[in-house]
Short mmCIF file of C-alpha atoms in Angstrom, two decimals:
data_model
loop_
_atom_site.label_atom_id
_atom_site.label_comp_id
_atom_site.label_asym_id
_atom_site.label_seq_id
_atom_site.Cartn_x
_atom_site.Cartn_y
_atom_site.Cartn_z
CA UNK A 1389 -24.91 -14.54 -27.36
CA UNK A 1390 -21.66 -14.10 -25.42
CA UNK A 1391 -20.37 -10.85 -24.00
CA UNK A 1392 -18.06 -8.92 -26.33
CA UNK A 1393 -14.48 -8.82 -25.04
CA UNK A 1394 -12.46 -5.64 -25.43
CA UNK A 1395 -8.72 -5.71 -26.21
CA UNK A 1396 -5.85 -3.51 -24.98
CA UNK A 1397 -2.14 -3.85 -25.57
CA UNK A 1398 0.50 -3.69 -22.84
CA UNK A 1399 1.25 -0.01 -23.49
CA UNK A 1400 -2.46 0.85 -23.14
CA UNK A 1401 -2.66 -1.05 -19.86
CA UNK A 1402 0.59 0.44 -18.56
CA UNK A 1403 -0.58 4.01 -19.14
CA UNK A 1404 -3.99 3.25 -17.69
CA UNK A 1405 -2.33 1.76 -14.60
CA UNK A 1406 -0.20 4.88 -14.11
CA UNK A 1407 -3.21 7.15 -14.54
CA UNK A 1408 -5.31 5.25 -12.04
CA UNK A 1409 -2.33 5.15 -9.67
CA UNK A 1410 -2.12 8.94 -9.65
CA UNK A 1411 1.24 9.01 -11.43
CA UNK A 1412 0.24 10.98 -14.54
CA UNK A 1413 -1.01 14.55 -14.95
CA UNK A 1414 -4.15 15.48 -12.97
CA UNK A 1415 -6.28 15.69 -16.11
CA UNK A 1416 -5.67 11.97 -16.59
CA UNK A 1417 -5.65 10.78 -12.98
CA UNK A 1418 -8.76 12.62 -11.83
CA UNK A 1419 -6.87 13.51 -8.63
CA UNK A 1420 -6.44 17.17 -7.75
CA UNK A 1421 -3.40 16.98 -5.52
CA UNK A 1422 -1.66 19.89 -3.79
CA UNK A 1423 1.94 18.82 -3.40
CA UNK A 1424 3.33 22.21 -2.35
CA UNK A 1425 0.80 22.76 0.40
CA UNK A 1426 1.26 22.19 4.10
CA UNK A 1427 -1.16 21.34 6.86
CA UNK A 1428 -4.75 20.46 6.02
CA UNK A 1429 -4.43 20.87 2.24
CA UNK A 1430 -1.50 18.47 2.00
CA UNK A 1431 -3.25 16.05 4.34
CA UNK A 1432 -6.37 16.16 2.15
CA UNK A 1433 -4.26 15.29 -0.90
CA UNK A 1434 -2.71 12.36 0.97
CA UNK A 1435 -6.17 11.12 1.94
CA UNK A 1436 -7.26 11.35 -1.71
CA UNK A 1437 -4.39 9.05 -2.70
CA UNK A 1438 -5.37 6.51 -0.04
CA UNK A 1439 -8.99 6.64 -1.19
CA UNK A 1440 -7.97 5.99 -4.81
CA UNK A 1441 -6.41 2.63 -3.94
CA UNK A 1442 -8.40 1.95 -0.80
CA UNK A 1443 -5.20 1.29 1.13
CA UNK A 1444 -1.73 2.56 1.96
CA UNK A 1445 0.58 -0.32 2.80
CA UNK A 1446 2.79 0.18 5.85
CA UNK A 1447 6.41 -0.87 6.12
CA UNK A 1448 9.14 -0.31 8.70
CA UNK A 1449 12.23 0.21 6.51
CA UNK A 1450 13.37 3.84 6.48
CA UNK A 1451 16.92 3.62 5.12
CA UNK A 1452 16.08 5.78 2.07
CA UNK A 1453 14.97 8.61 4.35
CA UNK A 1454 11.28 7.72 4.54
CA UNK A 1455 9.24 4.57 4.99
CA UNK A 1456 7.26 3.05 2.13
CA UNK A 1457 3.94 4.69 3.03
CA UNK A 1458 5.60 8.12 2.92
CA UNK A 1459 7.45 7.26 -0.31
CA UNK A 1460 4.17 6.36 -2.03
CA UNK A 1461 2.76 9.77 -1.12
CA UNK A 1462 5.99 11.63 -1.97
CA UNK A 1463 6.03 10.15 -5.48
CA UNK A 1464 2.66 11.79 -6.13
CA UNK A 1465 3.10 14.97 -4.04
CA UNK A 1466 6.43 16.43 -5.11
CA UNK A 1467 6.99 18.86 -2.23
CA UNK A 1468 5.32 16.85 0.52
CA UNK A 1469 6.98 16.89 3.92
CA UNK A 1470 7.84 13.20 4.55
CA UNK A 1471 6.71 13.57 8.16
CA UNK A 1472 3.14 13.79 6.91
CA UNK A 1473 3.41 10.17 5.82
CA UNK A 1474 4.05 9.16 9.43
CA UNK A 1475 1.27 11.30 10.88
CA UNK A 1476 -1.74 10.40 8.74
CA UNK A 1477 -3.36 8.16 11.32
CA UNK A 1478 -4.63 10.55 13.99
CA UNK A 1479 -7.73 10.30 16.20
CA UNK A 1480 -9.53 12.78 13.91
CA UNK A 1481 -8.37 11.24 10.61
CA UNK A 1482 -10.82 9.48 8.25
CA UNK A 1483 -8.59 6.39 8.35
CA UNK A 1484 -8.19 3.19 10.31
CA UNK A 1485 -5.44 0.58 10.40
CA UNK A 1486 -6.15 -3.02 9.52
CA UNK A 1487 -5.27 -5.97 7.32
CA UNK A 1488 -6.06 -4.77 3.79
CA UNK A 1489 -3.40 -5.63 1.23
CA UNK A 1490 -1.09 -6.16 4.17
CA UNK A 1491 -1.08 -4.03 7.32
CA UNK A 1492 -2.48 -0.80 5.87
CA UNK A 1493 -4.15 2.49 6.55
CA UNK A 1494 -7.59 2.38 4.94
CA UNK A 1495 -10.45 4.88 4.51
CA UNK A 1496 -12.57 4.77 7.65
CA UNK A 1497 -15.79 4.24 5.68
CA UNK A 1498 -14.45 0.83 4.64
CA UNK A 1499 -14.50 -0.46 8.22
CA UNK A 1500 -17.80 -2.37 7.76
CA UNK A 1501 -16.42 -4.07 4.65
CA UNK A 1502 -13.93 -6.01 6.75
CA UNK A 1503 -16.35 -7.51 9.23
CA UNK A 1504 -15.92 -10.87 7.49
CA UNK A 1505 -12.16 -10.67 8.07
CA UNK A 1506 -12.48 -9.65 11.71
CA UNK A 1507 -14.80 -12.62 12.24
CA UNK A 1508 -12.42 -14.91 10.37
CA UNK A 1509 -9.45 -13.67 12.40
CA UNK A 1510 -10.97 -14.68 15.70
CA UNK A 1511 -8.72 -17.59 14.90
CA UNK A 1512 -5.52 -15.69 14.23
CA UNK A 1513 -3.94 -16.61 10.85
CA UNK A 1514 -0.52 -17.20 12.47
CA UNK A 1515 -1.22 -18.03 16.10
CA UNK A 1516 -4.58 -19.75 15.93
CA UNK A 1517 -6.64 -19.57 19.11
CA UNK A 1518 -4.07 -17.65 21.15
CA UNK A 1519 -6.72 -15.46 22.79
CA UNK A 1520 -8.77 -18.44 23.88
CA UNK A 1521 -5.64 -20.17 25.09
CA UNK A 1522 -4.67 -17.12 27.20
CA UNK A 1523 -7.97 -15.71 28.51
CA UNK A 1524 -6.37 -14.16 31.60
CA UNK A 1525 -3.83 -12.29 29.46
CA UNK A 1526 -6.56 -11.06 27.10
CA UNK A 1527 -8.75 -9.89 29.99
CA UNK A 1528 -5.84 -8.15 31.71
CA UNK A 1529 -4.92 -6.34 28.48
CA UNK A 1530 -8.49 -5.17 27.86
CA UNK A 1531 -8.98 -4.10 31.48
CA UNK A 1532 -5.76 -2.11 31.55
CA UNK A 1533 -6.50 -0.32 28.27
CA UNK A 1534 -10.02 0.47 29.47
CA UNK A 1535 -8.61 2.04 32.66
CA UNK A 1536 -5.51 3.78 31.30
CA UNK A 1537 -6.38 4.57 27.70
CA UNK A 1538 -4.33 3.79 24.57
CA UNK A 1539 -1.20 1.70 25.19
CA UNK A 1540 1.69 0.40 23.10
CA UNK A 1541 2.97 -3.15 23.33
CA UNK A 1542 6.11 -1.90 25.10
CA UNK A 1543 3.90 -0.44 27.84
CA UNK A 1544 3.22 -4.01 28.94
CA UNK A 1545 6.89 -4.80 29.58
CA UNK A 1546 6.45 -4.48 33.34
CA UNK A 1547 3.54 -6.92 33.22
CA UNK A 1548 5.72 -9.42 31.40
CA UNK A 1549 8.58 -9.06 33.87
CA UNK A 1550 6.28 -9.30 36.85
CA UNK A 1551 4.72 -12.60 35.85
CA UNK A 1552 6.18 -16.02 35.59
CA UNK A 1553 4.17 -16.91 32.51
CA UNK A 1554 3.03 -13.72 30.80
CA UNK A 1555 6.00 -13.33 28.50
CA UNK A 1556 6.27 -10.20 26.40
CA UNK A 1557 5.94 -12.41 23.33
CA UNK A 1558 2.61 -13.74 24.55
CA UNK A 1559 1.31 -10.27 25.41
CA UNK A 1560 2.38 -8.89 22.04
CA UNK A 1561 0.67 -11.73 20.19
CA UNK A 1562 -2.54 -11.47 22.18
CA UNK A 1563 -2.59 -7.71 21.56
CA UNK A 1564 -2.24 -8.28 17.81
CA UNK A 1565 -4.91 -10.98 17.87
CA UNK A 1566 -7.36 -8.74 19.75
CA UNK A 1567 -6.75 -6.07 17.11
CA UNK A 1568 -7.15 -8.53 14.24
CA UNK A 1569 -10.50 -9.72 15.59
CA UNK A 1570 -11.74 -6.16 16.13
CA UNK A 1571 -11.88 -5.93 19.92
CA UNK A 1572 -9.03 -3.44 19.82
CA UNK A 1573 -8.23 -0.78 17.24
CA UNK A 1574 -5.14 1.33 16.61
CA UNK A 1575 -5.75 4.89 17.67
CA UNK A 1576 -2.57 6.31 16.14
CA UNK A 1577 1.11 5.66 15.67
CA UNK A 1578 3.87 7.54 17.48
CA UNK A 1579 7.36 7.04 16.07
CA UNK A 1580 5.74 4.16 14.19
CA UNK A 1581 4.68 2.44 17.45
CA UNK A 1582 1.03 1.40 17.44
CA UNK A 1583 -1.23 2.68 20.21
CA UNK A 1584 -3.97 0.14 20.92
CA UNK A 1585 -7.33 1.25 22.26
CA UNK A 1586 -10.80 -0.23 22.65
CA UNK A 1587 -12.49 -0.32 19.25
CA UNK A 1588 -15.51 1.61 20.56
CA UNK A 1589 -13.23 4.54 21.42
CA UNK A 1590 -11.67 4.65 17.94
CA UNK A 1591 -14.27 3.55 15.38
CA UNK A 1592 -17.53 5.57 15.21
CA UNK A 1593 -20.57 3.65 16.42
CA UNK A 1594 -22.39 4.01 13.08
CA UNK A 1595 -19.56 2.10 11.36
CA UNK A 1596 -19.22 -0.55 14.05
CA UNK A 1597 -22.95 -1.24 13.86
CA UNK A 1598 -23.26 -1.15 10.09
CA UNK A 1599 -23.87 -4.58 8.61
CA UNK A 1600 -22.52 -5.51 5.15
CA UNK A 1601 -22.76 -9.15 4.20
CA UNK A 1602 -19.63 -10.91 3.05
CA UNK A 1603 -20.69 -11.25 -0.59
CA UNK A 1604 -21.38 -7.51 -0.85
CA UNK A 1605 -18.08 -6.72 0.86
CA UNK A 1606 -16.15 -8.93 -1.57
CA UNK A 1607 -17.90 -7.28 -4.52
CA UNK A 1608 -17.04 -3.81 -3.17
CA UNK A 1609 -13.41 -4.74 -2.60
CA UNK A 1610 -12.96 -6.21 -6.07
CA UNK A 1611 -14.45 -3.13 -7.72
CA UNK A 1612 -12.27 -0.81 -5.65
CA UNK A 1613 -9.16 -2.84 -6.49
CA UNK A 1614 -9.97 -2.59 -10.18
CA UNK A 1615 -10.43 1.17 -9.96
CA UNK A 1616 -6.95 1.42 -8.47
CA UNK A 1617 -5.34 -0.79 -11.11
CA UNK A 1618 -7.25 0.26 -14.22
CA UNK A 1619 -6.98 -3.19 -15.77
CA UNK A 1620 -6.29 -6.33 -13.80
CA UNK A 1621 -6.58 -10.09 -13.86
CA UNK A 1622 -8.80 -11.89 -11.40
CA UNK A 1623 -5.74 -13.07 -9.47
CA UNK A 1624 -4.41 -9.51 -9.10
CA UNK A 1625 -7.79 -8.31 -7.84
CA UNK A 1626 -7.91 -11.11 -5.28
CA UNK A 1627 -4.31 -10.52 -4.21
CA UNK A 1628 -4.99 -6.81 -3.67
CA UNK A 1629 -7.04 -7.73 -0.60
CA UNK A 1630 -5.46 -11.14 0.12
CA UNK A 1631 -8.73 -12.91 -0.67
CA UNK A 1632 -7.64 -16.51 -0.32
CA UNK A 1633 -9.71 -19.66 -0.77
CA UNK A 1634 -12.66 -17.78 -2.25
CA UNK A 1635 -12.48 -18.67 -5.94
CA UNK A 1636 -16.18 -19.41 -6.40
CA UNK A 1637 -17.24 -16.37 -4.37
CA UNK A 1638 -14.94 -14.09 -6.39
CA UNK A 1639 -16.19 -15.53 -9.70
CA UNK A 1640 -19.79 -14.88 -8.64
CA UNK A 1641 -18.95 -11.32 -7.58
CA UNK A 1642 -17.28 -10.58 -10.93
CA UNK A 1643 -20.25 -12.02 -12.83
CA UNK A 1644 -22.54 -9.70 -10.86
CA UNK A 1645 -20.32 -6.69 -11.59
CA UNK A 1646 -20.44 -7.53 -15.31
CA UNK A 1647 -24.22 -7.87 -15.18
CA UNK A 1648 -24.55 -4.49 -13.42
CA UNK A 1649 -22.33 -2.86 -16.06
CA UNK A 1650 -19.62 -1.85 -13.59
CA UNK A 1651 -16.93 -3.89 -15.34
CA UNK A 1652 -16.33 -5.55 -18.70
CA UNK A 1653 -13.99 -8.38 -19.72
CA UNK A 1654 -10.86 -7.07 -21.40
CA UNK A 1655 -7.97 -9.07 -22.83
CA UNK A 1656 -4.45 -7.68 -22.75
CA UNK A 1657 -2.18 -8.54 -25.67
CA UNK A 1658 1.48 -8.76 -24.65
CA UNK A 1659 4.27 -10.48 -26.60
CA UNK A 1660 1.72 -12.09 -28.95
CA UNK A 1661 -0.08 -13.65 -26.01
CA UNK A 1662 -3.53 -12.80 -24.68
CA UNK A 1663 -4.28 -12.44 -20.98
CA UNK A 1664 -7.82 -12.28 -19.57
CA UNK A 1665 -8.73 -9.44 -17.25
CA UNK A 1666 -11.21 -6.72 -16.39
CA UNK A 1667 -11.68 -2.96 -16.66
CA UNK A 1668 -14.47 -0.46 -16.14
CA UNK A 1669 -16.19 1.09 -19.19
CA UNK A 1670 -14.94 4.53 -18.12
CA UNK A 1671 -11.35 3.29 -17.90
CA UNK A 1672 -11.59 1.80 -21.37
CA UNK A 1673 -12.41 5.26 -22.65
CA UNK A 1674 -9.55 6.71 -20.61
CA UNK A 1675 -7.15 4.16 -22.09
CA UNK A 1676 -8.17 5.25 -25.57
CA UNK A 1677 -7.50 8.93 -24.76
CA UNK A 1678 -4.13 8.12 -23.18
CA UNK A 1679 -2.84 6.63 -26.44
CA UNK A 1680 -2.39 10.12 -27.85
CA UNK A 1681 -0.81 12.08 -24.99
CA UNK A 1682 2.59 12.63 -23.44
CA UNK A 1683 2.76 10.38 -20.40
CA UNK A 1684 4.31 12.63 -17.76
CA UNK A 1685 5.47 16.20 -17.35
CA UNK A 1686 8.42 15.59 -15.03
CA UNK A 1687 11.71 13.87 -15.81
CA UNK A 1688 11.74 11.12 -13.22
CA UNK A 1689 10.42 10.02 -9.84
CA UNK A 1690 11.44 7.36 -7.32
CA UNK A 1691 8.86 4.72 -6.41
CA UNK A 1692 8.62 2.65 -3.26
CA UNK A 1693 9.20 -1.07 -3.91
CA UNK A 1694 5.80 -1.55 -2.22
CA UNK A 1695 4.01 1.00 -4.43
CA UNK A 1696 0.59 -0.28 -5.54
CA UNK A 1697 1.93 -0.27 -9.11
CA UNK A 1698 4.85 -2.54 -8.18
CA UNK A 1699 3.93 -5.19 -5.63
CA UNK A 1700 2.53 -7.60 -8.26
CA UNK A 1701 5.87 -8.57 -9.80
CA UNK A 1702 4.41 -10.64 -12.64
CA UNK A 1703 2.21 -7.70 -13.62
CA UNK A 1704 5.22 -5.33 -13.54
CA UNK A 1705 7.07 -7.67 -15.88
CA UNK A 1706 4.11 -7.79 -18.28
CA UNK A 1707 3.39 -4.04 -18.31
CA UNK A 1708 6.88 -2.57 -18.03
CA UNK A 1709 9.22 -5.40 -19.05
CA UNK A 1710 10.91 -4.68 -15.72
CA UNK A 1711 12.20 -7.22 -13.24
CA UNK A 1712 11.07 -5.96 -9.84
CA UNK A 1713 13.26 -7.46 -7.12
CA UNK A 1714 13.41 -6.74 -3.39
CA UNK A 1715 16.64 -7.96 -1.85
CA UNK A 1716 16.23 -7.04 1.83
CA UNK A 1717 16.36 -10.67 2.89
CA UNK A 1718 19.30 -11.67 0.73
CA UNK A 1719 22.83 -11.81 2.17
CA UNK A 1720 24.79 -8.79 0.99
CA UNK A 1721 27.13 -10.77 -1.34
CA UNK A 1722 24.10 -12.13 -3.21
CA UNK A 1723 22.39 -8.79 -3.83
CA UNK A 1724 22.37 -7.51 -7.39
CA UNK A 1725 20.76 -4.09 -6.99
CA UNK A 1726 21.06 -3.35 -3.28
CA UNK A 1727 19.31 -3.69 0.06
CA UNK A 1728 16.29 -1.44 -0.71
CA UNK A 1729 16.41 -0.42 -4.34
CA UNK A 1730 13.84 2.10 -5.55
CA UNK A 1731 12.64 1.87 -9.16
CA UNK A 1732 12.62 5.07 -11.22
CA UNK A 1733 9.62 6.03 -13.34
CA UNK A 1734 10.27 8.32 -16.31
CA UNK A 1735 7.51 8.91 -18.82
CA UNK A 1736 5.63 5.63 -18.82
CA UNK A 1737 8.73 3.46 -18.38
CA UNK A 1738 10.71 2.11 -15.47
CA UNK A 1739 14.23 3.04 -16.53
CA UNK A 1740 16.32 1.70 -13.67
CA UNK A 1741 16.72 1.72 -9.90
CA UNK A 1742 18.82 3.21 -7.12
CA UNK A 1743 19.82 2.08 -3.64
CA UNK A 1744 19.97 4.97 -1.16
CA UNK A 1745 20.96 5.66 2.41
CA UNK A 1746 19.80 8.80 4.22
CA UNK A 1747 22.53 10.03 6.58
CA UNK A 1748 20.79 12.79 8.49
CA UNK A 1749 23.69 13.36 10.87
CA UNK A 1750 25.73 14.34 7.81
CA UNK A 1751 22.88 16.15 6.08
CA UNK A 1752 22.89 14.03 2.96
CA UNK A 1753 21.33 11.19 1.00
CA UNK A 1754 24.07 8.88 -0.21
CA UNK A 1755 23.64 6.96 -3.47
CA UNK A 1756 24.91 3.44 -2.81
CA UNK A 1757 24.27 2.14 -6.31
CA UNK A 1758 22.65 3.05 -9.63
CA UNK A 1759 21.42 0.62 -12.24
CA UNK A 1760 19.87 1.37 -15.61
CA UNK A 1761 17.77 -1.01 -17.63
CA UNK A 1762 14.94 -3.35 -16.81
CA UNK A 1763 16.46 -6.75 -16.11
CA UNK A 1764 20.24 -6.88 -15.86
CA UNK A 1765 22.77 -4.58 -14.17
CA UNK A 1766 25.65 -3.00 -16.03
CA UNK A 1767 23.86 -0.83 -18.60
CA UNK A 1768 25.08 2.75 -18.83
CA UNK A 1769 21.76 4.28 -19.72
CA UNK A 1770 20.98 6.88 -22.37
CA UNK A 1771 21.58 10.58 -21.76
CA UNK A 1772 17.83 11.01 -21.28
CA UNK A 1773 17.70 8.18 -18.76
CA UNK A 1774 20.67 9.52 -16.82
CA UNK A 1775 19.03 12.95 -16.67
CA UNK A 1776 15.76 11.39 -15.46
CA UNK A 1777 17.56 9.46 -12.74
CA UNK A 1778 19.41 12.58 -11.58
CA UNK A 1779 16.16 14.55 -11.56
CA UNK A 1780 14.46 11.85 -9.48
CA UNK A 1781 17.34 11.78 -6.99
CA UNK A 1782 17.36 15.57 -6.62
CA UNK A 1783 13.60 15.63 -6.10
CA UNK A 1784 13.90 13.00 -3.36
CA UNK A 1785 16.75 14.82 -1.60
CA UNK A 1786 14.81 18.12 -1.69
CA UNK A 1787 11.78 16.49 -0.11
CA UNK A 1788 13.98 15.17 2.70
CA UNK A 1789 15.74 18.58 3.09
CA UNK A 1790 19.05 16.80 2.59
CA UNK A 1791 21.92 17.23 0.14
CA UNK A 1792 22.42 14.66 -2.56
CA UNK A 1793 25.71 12.89 -1.80
CA UNK A 1794 27.81 10.58 -3.92
#
C-alpha cells in the first residue's frame, strides 16, 4: 500500500511559508520576538530568527540604508536598530560564518554538519587547488595569524607589496580557501570586513571534534530547510544548502525522513496543476489553522530581495503570483524596477516594490521608484495597497532614524 499524499493549495502554502518565515503573528510563527528591545533581548530575538532558517545570508549592498542580513531581521523586528544586523557575529555569539545557502551566519551548533563541505572544499569550488599550488603563501598566512591574532585580508597588503610573486589577489584567494576548508574561521566582522583567525581559536573544541557522517548531515539539513519553508519541493530543499550532485543521497535522506514520520509527501495545487513536495505533520496542522485567520496585523513591511521567502524565484511566482527580479547587474537603461528594489508584503500578498536610497548626510531615505502589482510596472495600486506601501516606507525610515524623502 502506498503512502497517502496530502494536498494543499497555493494560498495554504503561502500562508504556511510566511508563518514558518516569522512573518505572521507570534501565535502562528512560534517565535517570541522582542522588536522594541535593545541589547541582549534584541540580540536573542535575532538569534531566534537565524535558528528558524538555519542561516542568515550575507550581502554587501547597503544602498537602502541596511544590508540584506539586517533587512531580514528588521522585517521581523519592527524597532530593531539596523546596527545589530552588522554586529551579530561576535566572539561570544552562538554563530559562525560559512557557506550555507551562500556566505551566511549559521547557528554554531551546526558546525559539525558541514564537515563534509569543508572536506569537499579542500579543492576550492572556484580556484581548485590554490592552497596546494601556493604552500609558502598558505604557511605564511597561518604563521602570521598564529603570531598576531585575527587579521583581515587588507592587513596582508604589505606582504603583497613586499614580494615579487605574492600578489594581493593570491593572498586573498588563499585566505578564502583556508577558511572554506576549515583551517581558518571568521572571528567577527568589523565594518563588514572579515577577521580571519585559526579555527581552534574560534570554534569550540567539542564542535570541532564532533563527528557527524555526511548522510546524517544531509538529512539534518533537509529537515531544517523544510522547517524554514513549511512546504517545499525537493529542488528547493537542495537549493537551500546548495546540495549539488547528490540526487540519490537526497532521495535516500527524504525516504528515511518519511519512514521516521518527520515529513510527509504533500502536493500543492496551483493553477490546476499539481506539484510534488514535502511538509511536516505539524505544519500540515498549522496550514489548516491558518486558513481561518487574518494573515498579518500590520499594514505593510519591506523585504530584502534575498529574504529566505524570496530567493527561490520560481517558488515566489507559484505562491504569490509575483515576479521577483533583482536588477543590480543590469545597465540602468534596462532596469524596470530599479537597482535594488524591495518587495512589499501586506497581509499574505506581495503588493509591489520600491527602490530606495538612504542619504544619511541629508538625514533622509529617498524613494527612487514605486511600483504596484506583481508582474508589470505602471499599475496605480488600490487605496489599501498605497496605504500599505506608505506604512512600510515609514516603518523602514523610522528604523533607520531617517526622514522619508520624496
